[in-house]
Amino acid sequence: MAPSYPPAQLSLPAPAPAADGTRQEGFELPAHTSSVARARARLRSQLDRWGFPEELGHTAQLVISEFVTNAVLHTDTVRIGCLIQLNGKRLRIEVTDEGSQRCGPQPRSATPDEVNGRGLQLVGALAQRWGVSVRDTRCGRTVWAELGLGATV
């Protein structure tokens, strides 16, 4: 049985002030496989409101799908926090879990016969940068990726 953590543990930041040109949206989801599709839909909806290019939106959906899937399948988290930040030059996607494993996800080399194991390699190929921030508290990590936009959105 997975440990129960209070929902406030994820502590998503409040929306950024519009004065600096950064737009952000955060949301939490339960750590269930159905949350992968919900995260994609929430991301797509927010990007549509911001006028984000559709083609880049597909890449962003792939990234959030990979991160949420990994949190659901490979951690003992109960809640998953998602944060998307958009400024004129980049889109940053963060997924935070509250799992007890202290190490972050690692890309691996899947064999040709394996169905899984290529997601983080895809993220690495599509993102300008990506990484993992392990929290200083007793558990959890944030996996993040930054997608370049090329021009101001």
PDB file of C-alpha atoms in Angstrom, residues 57-142:
ATOM      1  CA  GLY A  57       1.979  21.879 -28.725  1.00  0.00           C
ATOM      2  CA  HIS A  58       2.207  18.274 -29.922  1.00  0.00           C
ATOM      3  CA  THR A  59       5.823  18.145 -28.764  1.00  0.00           C
ATOM      4  CA  ALA A  60       4.829  19.609 -25.392  1.00  0.00           C
ATOM      5  CA  GLN A  61       2.109  16.977 -25.036  1.00  0.00           C
ATOM      6  CA  LEU A  62       4.617  14.207 -25.708  1.00  0.00           C
ATOM      7  CA  VAL A  63       6.913  15.599 -23.009  1.00  0.00           C
ATOM      8  CA  ILE A  64       4.218  15.922 -20.340  1.00  0.00           C
ATOM      9  CA  SER A  65       2.933  12.434 -21.232  1.00  0.00           C
ATOM     10  CA  GLU A  66       6.371  10.929 -20.667  1.00  0.00           C
ATOM     11  CA  PHE A  67       6.927  12.721 -17.369  1.00  0.00           C
ATOM     12  CA  VAL A  68       3.482  11.924 -15.922  1.00  0.00           C
ATOM     13  CA  THR A  69       3.678   8.309 -17.093  1.00  0.00           C
ATOM     14  CA  ASN A  70       7.056   7.892 -15.385  1.00  0.00           C
ATOM     15  CA  ALA A  71       5.741   9.423 -12.151  1.00  0.00           C
ATOM     16  CA  VAL A  72       2.733   7.081 -12.170  1.00  0.00           C
ATOM     17  CA  LEU A  73       4.633   3.915 -13.086  1.00  0.00           C
ATOM     18  CA  HIS A  74       8.002   4.359 -11.406  1.00  0.00           C
ATOM     19  CA  THR A  75       7.329   6.181  -8.122  1.00  0.00           C
ATOM     20  CA  ASP A  76       5.138   5.594  -5.103  1.00  0.00           C
ATOM     21  CA  THR A  77       3.546   9.037  -5.356  1.00  0.00           C
ATOM     22  CA  VAL A  78      -0.121   9.707  -4.644  1.00  0.00           C
ATOM     23  CA  ARG A  79      -0.329  13.142  -6.304  1.00  0.00           C
ATOM     24  CA  ILE A  80       1.436  14.643  -9.301  1.00  0.00           C
ATOM     25  CA  GLY A  81       1.962  18.362  -9.764  1.00  0.00           C
ATOM     26  CA  CYS A  82       2.287  19.884 -13.232  1.00  0.00           C
ATOM     27  CA  LEU A  83       3.540  23.372 -14.019  1.00  0.00           C
ATOM     28  CA  ILE A  84       3.826  24.971 -17.440  1.00  0.00           C
ATOM     29  CA  GLN A  85       5.572  28.292 -17.980  1.00  0.00           C
ATOM     30  CA  LEU A  86       5.642  30.218 -21.223  1.00  0.00           C
ATOM     31  CA  ASN A  87       7.725  33.258 -22.037  1.00  0.00           C
ATOM     32  CA  GLY A  88       8.717  34.736 -25.376  1.00  0.00           C
ATOM     33  CA  LYS A  89      11.527  32.243 -26.026  1.00  0.00           C
ATOM     34  CA  ARG A  90      10.713  28.972 -24.280  1.00  0.00           C
ATOM     35  CA  LEU A  91       8.101  26.675 -22.820  1.00  0.00           C
ATOM     36  CA  ARG A  92       9.062  24.954 -19.570  1.00  0.00           C
ATOM     37  CA  ILE A  93       7.184  21.845 -18.448  1.00  0.00           C
ATOM     38  CA  GLU A  94       7.633  20.534 -14.899  1.00  0.00           C
ATOM     39  CA  VAL A  95       6.170  17.428 -13.303  1.00  0.00           C
ATOM     40  CA  THR A  96       6.624  16.950  -9.576  1.00  0.00           C
ATOM     41  CA  ASP A  97       6.016  13.745  -7.656  1.00  0.00           C
ATOM     42  CA  GLU A  98       6.174  12.980  -3.960  1.00  0.00           C
ATOM     43  CA  GLY A  99       7.702   9.529  -4.272  1.00  0.00           C
ATOM     44  CA  SER A 100      10.237   8.193  -1.826  1.00  0.00           C
ATOM     45  CA  GLN A 101      12.883   7.179  -4.366  1.00  0.00           C
ATOM     46  CA  ARG A 102      15.746   9.662  -4.144  1.00  0.00           C
ATOM     47  CA  CYS A 103      17.104   9.128  -7.629  1.00  0.00           C
ATOM     48  CA  GLY A 104      15.588  10.670 -10.696  1.00  0.00           C
ATOM     49  CA  PRO A 105      14.671   9.065 -13.988  1.00  0.00           C
ATOM     50  CA  GLN A 106      17.516   7.996 -16.232  1.00  0.00           C
ATOM     51  CA  PRO A 107      17.397   7.456 -19.987  1.00  0.00           C
ATOM     52  CA  ARG A 108      18.171   3.884 -20.942  1.00  0.00           C
ATOM     53  CA  SER A 109      18.903   1.987 -24.097  1.00  0.00           C
ATOM     54  CA  ALA A 110      15.950  -0.204 -24.963  1.00  0.00           C
ATOM     55  CA  THR A 111      16.482  -3.286 -27.069  1.00  0.00           C
ATOM     56  CA  PRO A 112      14.648  -3.455 -30.407  1.00  0.00           C
ATOM     57  CA  ASP A 113      12.171  -5.954 -28.903  1.00  0.00           C
ATOM     58  CA  GLU A 114      11.223  -3.775 -25.927  1.00  0.00           C
ATOM     59  CA  VAL A 115       8.024  -1.747 -26.084  1.00  0.00           C
ATOM     60  CA  ASN A 116       9.066   0.778 -23.402  1.00  0.00           C
ATOM     61  CA  GLY A 117      12.256   2.566 -22.478  1.00  0.00           C
ATOM     62  CA  ARG A 118      12.663   5.250 -25.136  1.00  0.00           C
ATOM     63  CA  GLY A 119      10.630   8.125 -23.703  1.00  0.00           C
ATOM     64  CA  LEU A 120      13.402  10.059 -22.018  1.00  0.00           C
ATOM     65  CA  GLN A 121      15.581   9.651 -25.104  1.00  0.00           C
ATOM     66  CA  LEU A 122      12.766  11.296 -27.073  1.00  0.00           C
ATOM     67  CA  VAL A 123      12.524  14.089 -24.527  1.00  0.00           C
ATOM     68  CA  GLY A 124      16.280  14.621 -24.784  1.00  0.00           C
ATOM     69  CA  ALA A 125      16.062  14.840 -28.561  1.00  0.00           C
ATOM     70  CA  LEU A 126      13.117  17.264 -28.569  1.00  0.00           C
ATOM     71  CA  ALA A 127      13.956  19.577 -25.656  1.00  0.00           C
ATOM     72  CA  GLN A 128      16.609  22.267 -25.571  1.00  0.00           C
ATOM     73  CA  ARG A 129      17.331  21.156 -22.019  1.00  0.00           C
ATOM     74  CA  TRP A 130      15.845  18.767 -19.511  1.00  0.00           C
ATOM     75  CA  GLY A 131      16.734  17.568 -16.060  1.00  0.00           C
ATOM     76  CA  VAL A 132      15.707  16.418 -12.620  1.00  0.00           C
ATOM     77  CA  SER A 133      15.666  18.391  -9.385  1.00  0.00           C
ATOM     78  CA  VAL A 134      15.546  16.238  -6.252  1.00  0.00           C
ATOM     79  CA  ARG A 135      13.879  17.981  -3.349  1.00  0.00           C
ATOM     80  CA  ASP A 136      15.827  18.589  -0.156  1.00  0.00           C
ATOM     81  CA  THR A 137      12.929  17.302   1.925  1.00  0.00           C
ATOM     82  CA  ARG A 138      12.254  13.630   2.611  1.00  0.00           C
ATOM     83  CA  CYS A 139      10.878  12.734  -0.785  1.00  0.00           C
ATOM     84  CA  GLY A 140       9.982  13.724  -4.304  1.00  0.00           C
ATOM     85  CA  ARG A 141      11.534  15.197  -7.386  1.00  0.00           C
ATOM     86  CA  THR A 142      10.710  17.526 -10.244  1.00  0.00           C
TER      87      THR A 142
END
